[in-house]
Coordinates of C-alpha atoms and ligand atoms in Angstrom, one line a residue:
M1 CA 52.4 47.1 63.0
G2 CA 55.1 44.1 64.0
K3 CA 57.7 43.2 66.8
P4 CA 60.3 46.0 66.9
I5 CA 63.5 46.5 65.0
L6 CA 64.8 49.2 66.6
E7 CA 65.0 49.5 70.2
V8 CA 66.7 52.4 72.3
E9 CA 67.7 53.4 75.6
E10 CA 68.6 55.6 78.2
L11 CA 71.0 57.1 75.1
T12 CA 73.7 59.4 76.6
F13 CA 76.1 61.7 74.1
K14 CA 78.5 64.3 74.2
Y15 CA 81.0 65.4 71.8
D16 CA 82.8 67.0 74.4
K17 CA 83.4 64.6 76.7
R18 CA 84.7 67.7 79.1
L19 CA 81.7 69.5 79.6
E20 CA 79.0 69.2 80.9
E21 CA 76.1 69.4 79.3
E22 CA 75.3 66.2 76.9
T23 CA 73.9 66.8 73.6
L24 CA 71.9 63.9 74.4
S25 CA 70.6 63.4 77.3
A26 CA 69.0 59.5 78.0
V27 CA 66.7 59.5 74.8
S28 CA 65.0 56.2 75.3
F29 CA 62.3 54.7 72.4
T30 CA 61.3 51.8 70.1
V31 CA 60.4 51.1 66.5
N32 CA 58.2 48.8 65.7
K33 CA 59.2 46.9 62.4
G34 CA 57.3 48.5 58.9
E35 CA 56.8 51.5 61.2
W36 CA 57.4 55.3 60.0
L37 CA 58.9 57.9 62.4
A38 CA 59.2 61.3 62.0
I39 CA 61.7 63.1 64.7
I40 CA 61.2 66.4 64.7
G41 CA 62.9 69.3 67.0
D42 CA 64.6 72.5 66.6
N43 CA 68.1 72.8 65.0
G44 CA 70.6 72.0 67.3
S45 CA 68.6 69.5 69.3
G46 CA 70.7 65.9 68.3
K47 CA 68.6 64.3 65.5
S48 CA 71.7 64.0 63.4
T49 CA 74.4 63.3 66.7
L50 CA 71.0 60.6 67.1
A51 CA 71.1 59.9 64.1
K52 CA 74.6 58.7 63.3
L53 CA 74.4 56.7 66.8
L54 CA 71.8 54.2 65.3
V55 CA 74.3 53.4 62.7
G56 CA 77.6 53.1 65.2
L57 CA 79.0 56.8 63.3
L58 CA 79.2 57.3 67.2
E59 CA 79.6 55.7 70.4
P60 CA 77.5 56.6 73.0
Q61 CA 79.0 57.0 76.9
K62 CA 75.8 55.4 77.6
G63 CA 72.5 52.6 77.1
R64 CA 71.8 51.0 74.5
I65 CA 70.0 50.4 71.5
C66 CA 69.2 47.0 69.8
I67 CA 69.0 46.4 66.1
A68 CA 67.0 43.2 65.6
G69 CA 67.8 42.1 68.5
T70 CA 71.8 42.3 67.4
E71 CA 73.2 45.0 70.3
L72 CA 75.1 47.6 68.4
T73 CA 78.9 47.6 69.9
D74 CA 81.6 47.9 68.5
D75 CA 82.0 44.4 67.8
S76 CA 78.6 43.3 66.2
K77 CA 78.4 46.6 63.8
W78 CA 79.2 45.9 60.5
E79 CA 76.5 43.2 61.2
V80 CA 74.3 45.0 62.9
R81 CA 74.9 48.3 59.6
R82 CA 73.7 45.6 56.9
H83 CA 70.4 45.8 58.6
I84 CA 70.1 50.7 58.6
G85 CA 70.6 52.5 56.2
L86 CA 71.1 56.2 56.7
V87 CA 70.7 59.2 53.8
F88 CA 73.0 62.0 55.7
Q89 CA 71.7 65.8 55.6
N90 CA 74.8 67.0 53.2
P91 CA 74.5 65.0 50.0
D92 CA 78.2 67.0 48.9
N93 CA 80.9 64.7 49.2
Q94 CA 79.3 61.8 49.9
F95 CA 79.6 60.1 45.6
I96 CA 82.1 57.7 45.4
G97 CA 81.4 56.4 41.9
T98 CA 82.5 58.1 38.4
T99 CA 78.9 57.6 37.5
V100 CA 75.0 57.3 38.9
Q101 CA 74.9 53.4 38.7
D102 CA 78.9 53.2 39.8
D103 CA 77.9 55.2 42.5
V104 CA 74.3 53.2 43.6
A105 CA 76.8 50.0 43.2
F106 CA 78.9 51.0 45.8
G107 CA 77.1 49.6 49.0
L108 CA 76.8 46.7 46.7
E109 CA 80.4 45.3 46.0
N110 CA 81.1 45.9 49.5
V111 CA 78.3 43.2 50.5
N112 CA 79.9 41.3 47.5
M113 CA 77.1 41.1 45.3
S114 CA 77.4 39.1 42.6
Y115 CA 77.8 41.6 39.0
E116 CA 74.5 39.3 38.4
E117 CA 72.7 40.8 41.2
M118 CA 73.9 44.0 41.3
V119 CA 72.8 45.1 37.8
P120 CA 69.5 44.4 38.5
R121 CA 68.8 45.6 42.5
V122 CA 71.3 49.1 41.3
N123 CA 68.1 49.8 38.1
E124 CA 65.7 49.2 40.5
A125 CA 66.8 51.9 43.0
L126 CA 67.6 54.3 40.0
R127 CA 64.0 53.7 39.2
M128 CA 62.7 54.1 42.8
V129 CA 64.1 57.8 42.2
E130 CA 63.5 58.6 39.0
M131 CA 66.7 58.8 38.6
S132 CA 67.4 56.4 35.9
A133 CA 68.0 58.6 32.8
F134 CA 71.2 59.4 34.5
C135 CA 73.1 56.5 35.2
E136 CA 75.6 57.5 32.7
H137 CA 76.1 60.8 34.5
D138 CA 79.7 62.5 36.7
P139 CA 77.4 62.5 40.0
S140 CA 79.5 65.2 41.4
R141 CA 78.1 67.5 38.8
L142 CA 74.4 66.3 39.3
S143 CA 71.8 69.1 41.4
G144 CA 71.8 69.2 45.0
G145 CA 68.0 67.2 44.3
Q146 CA 69.1 65.3 42.4
K147 CA 72.3 64.4 44.4
Q148 CA 69.9 64.3 47.0
R149 CA 67.9 61.2 45.2
V150 CA 71.4 58.8 44.0
A151 CA 71.7 59.3 47.4
I152 CA 68.9 57.6 49.0
A153 CA 69.2 55.4 45.4
G154 CA 73.4 53.9 47.2
I155 CA 70.9 52.9 50.6
L156 CA 67.8 51.7 49.1
A157 CA 69.9 49.2 46.8
L158 CA 71.8 47.8 49.8
K159 CA 67.6 47.1 51.0
P160 CA 68.0 47.8 54.5
S161 CA 65.7 47.2 57.4
I162 CA 65.3 50.7 58.8
I163 CA 66.6 53.4 55.5
V164 CA 67.6 56.4 58.4
L165 CA 67.0 59.7 56.4
D166 CA 68.3 63.6 58.1
E167 CA 66.1 65.7 55.6
S168 CA 67.0 64.3 52.8
L169 CA 63.8 65.5 51.3
V170 CA 64.8 69.0 51.4
M171 CA 66.0 70.2 47.6
L172 CA 63.5 68.0 46.1
D173 CA 61.4 70.0 43.9
P174 CA 57.5 69.6 46.1
K175 CA 56.7 67.0 42.5
S176 CA 59.0 65.2 43.5
R177 CA 58.8 64.9 47.2
R178 CA 55.6 63.7 47.0
E179 CA 56.4 60.7 44.5
L180 CA 59.1 59.5 46.1
L181 CA 57.5 59.8 49.5
S182 CA 54.9 57.8 48.2
T183 CA 57.3 55.1 47.0
L184 CA 58.6 55.2 50.7
N185 CA 55.2 54.4 51.7
Q186 CA 54.5 51.7 48.8
L187 CA 58.2 49.8 50.1
K188 CA 56.5 51.1 53.9
H189 CA 53.3 48.5 53.2
K190 CA 55.1 45.5 50.9
E191 CA 58.5 45.3 52.2
S192 CA 57.4 46.2 55.9
L193 CA 60.5 49.2 55.6
T194 CA 61.3 50.9 58.7
I195 CA 61.7 54.7 57.9
I196 CA 63.2 57.3 60.4
S197 CA 63.0 60.2 59.0
I198 CA 63.8 63.0 60.3
T199 CA 62.4 65.9 59.1
H200 CA 61.5 69.9 58.8
D201 CA 59.1 69.7 56.8
M202 CA 55.3 69.4 58.6
N203 CA 53.8 67.6 55.5
E204 CA 56.6 64.8 55.5
A205 CA 56.0 64.8 59.6
A206 CA 52.6 64.4 58.7
V207 CA 52.5 60.8 56.7
S208 CA 54.0 59.5 59.2
D209 CA 52.6 56.5 61.2
R210 CA 54.1 58.2 65.4
I211 CA 56.2 62.1 65.8
M212 CA 59.0 61.8 67.4
M213 CA 59.7 65.7 69.3
M214 CA 62.8 66.2 70.3
K215 CA 64.3 69.4 72.1
S216 CA 68.1 70.2 73.7
G217 CA 69.0 66.0 73.3
R218 CA 65.7 64.9 75.4
V219 CA 62.6 63.5 73.8
L220 CA 59.8 65.6 74.2
K221 CA 56.8 63.7 73.4
S222 CA 55.3 61.6 71.2
G223 CA 52.6 60.6 69.0
P224 CA 50.4 60.3 66.3
P225 CA 50.7 63.2 64.3
A226 CA 46.9 64.2 64.4
Q227 CA 47.6 64.0 68.3
I228 CA 51.1 66.7 67.7
F229 CA 49.5 68.4 65.4
I230 CA 47.0 69.5 67.8
E231 CA 49.0 69.6 70.7
E232 CA 51.3 72.3 69.3
Q233 CA 49.9 74.8 67.6
Q234 CA 53.7 76.3 67.9
L235 CA 53.9 73.6 64.6
E236 CA 53.6 75.5 61.2
P237 CA 51.1 72.6 61.2
P238 CA 50.5 70.6 57.3
F239 CA 47.9 73.5 55.8
V240 CA 45.6 70.5 55.2
E241 CA 45.5 71.8 59.8
R242 CA 45.6 75.3 58.7
L243 CA 43.0 75.6 56.8
K244 CA 40.6 73.3 59.5
R245 CA 41.4 76.0 61.3
E246 CA 41.1 79.0 59.1
L247 CA 36.9 77.2 59.0
E248 CA 36.8 76.6 62.6
N249 CA 37.1 80.7 62.5
K250 CA 34.6 81.5 61.0
G251 CA 32.5 79.2 63.5
K252 CA 32.3 76.2 60.8
E253 CA 32.0 72.4 63.1
V254 CA 35.4 70.3 60.7
P255 CA 36.4 67.0 61.9
K256 CA 38.1 67.2 65.1
A257 CA 41.0 64.4 63.8
Y258 CA 43.5 64.4 61.8
T259 CA 42.9 64.6 58.3
T260 CA 44.8 63.7 54.6
E261 CA 44.1 66.0 52.1
E262 CA 41.9 64.0 50.1
E263 CA 39.6 63.0 53.6
M264 CA 39.3 66.7 53.3
V265 CA 38.3 67.2 49.9
K266 CA 35.4 65.0 50.4
W267 CA 34.2 66.0 54.1
L268 CA 34.5 69.8 51.9
C269 CA 32.8 67.8 48.9
K270 CA 29.3 66.2 51.8
S271 CA 29.2 69.7 53.3
C272 CA 28.8 71.4 49.8
L273 CA 26.2 69.1 49.9
M274 CA 24.5 69.8 53.4
V275 CA 24.2 74.0 52.8
Ligands
LIG1 N1 80.9 66.9 65.8 C1 80.0 67.8 65.7 N2 81.2 67.7 67.0 C2 81.0 70.1 67.8 N3 79.6 69.2 68.5 C3 78.5 69.1 67.7 C4 79.7 68.0 65.9 N4 77.9 68.3 65.6 C5 77.0 68.4 65.8 N5 77.2 69.7 67.6 C6 76.7 70.1 68.3 O1 75.7 69.1 69.2 C7 74.6 69.4 69.4 C8 73.5 68.6 68.6 O2 73.3 69.2 66.8 P1 72.8 68.1 65.4 O3 73.3 67.7 64.5 O4 72.8 66.5 66.4 O5 71.3 69.2 65.9 P2 70.5 68.9 64.9 O6 68.6 68.5 66.3 O7 70.5 67.5 63.8 O8 69.9 70.3 64.6 P3 69.8 70.5 62.8 O9 68.1 70.4 62.7 O10 70.3 71.8 62.6 O11 70.2 69.5 61.5 C9 74.3 71.1 68.0 O12 74.6 71.7 69.6 C10 75.3 71.2 67.7 O13 76.1 72.5 67.7
LIG2 MG1 70.8 68.0 61.9

């Protein structure tokens, strides 16, 4: 794992300056290059606000954001934005192109990419989200999950160093979600893509390197998924963790560390053989 690609220091923000209560209060954290950070927290805890600040759509009242060594300011905004892409919570009204492929190409046209370079980029991005068959379709007529996939393709085509996914997989069916998580994981390993996924889905949070928990505009804690799921018993943990708790309740000894489904299957097969 590399050095920090994102540094957030004492970030403070409120939508209405007249109000005393801050939407975000002194939020500080760093994310390393090639790291996958999941951000979790209750509705209204400030996750989407943080995402918008990270890409320069909102301006902080206090604190600073550094992306790839450059501080995000009014002047640097356009340059810094090349490094970071945000997929919004709601894919509706995000579409500009009249076809899916035009829409994915839009961001590339904005950076003046040549047509020859653009075509393979668009095709590759649509392939990654399994939407190649829809390239000529009207994006406004797609299903919710298909719209989300096209929105993700639009960001992936730009090849950002950091991708921020704000609940971008919620409308995906379970199989598509698993496949997309696996594609993201491959990009993380092959291209050192840094991923920030904001999610209420603990299975999605479980595949991250680190979970950051937010509460009322503050960072409550952060740590590896194993630690967070063990410490925060009120979270609805992924299936494997629930299975382990049930086995423990029945008096069985189970692995203490966080285990993936695959590891758990191996462990169960081994312990069955020992009975
Ligand atoms: N445009 C806005 N103007 C004023 N207040 C806003 C605006 N957007 C969000 N808020 C308020 O800021 C707070 C944080 O909202 P935010 O959308 O960041 O939460 P969130 O953690 O993303 O929640 P969720 O899990 O529901 O998506 C909430 O109290 C919300 O009402
Ligand atoms: Mg939100």
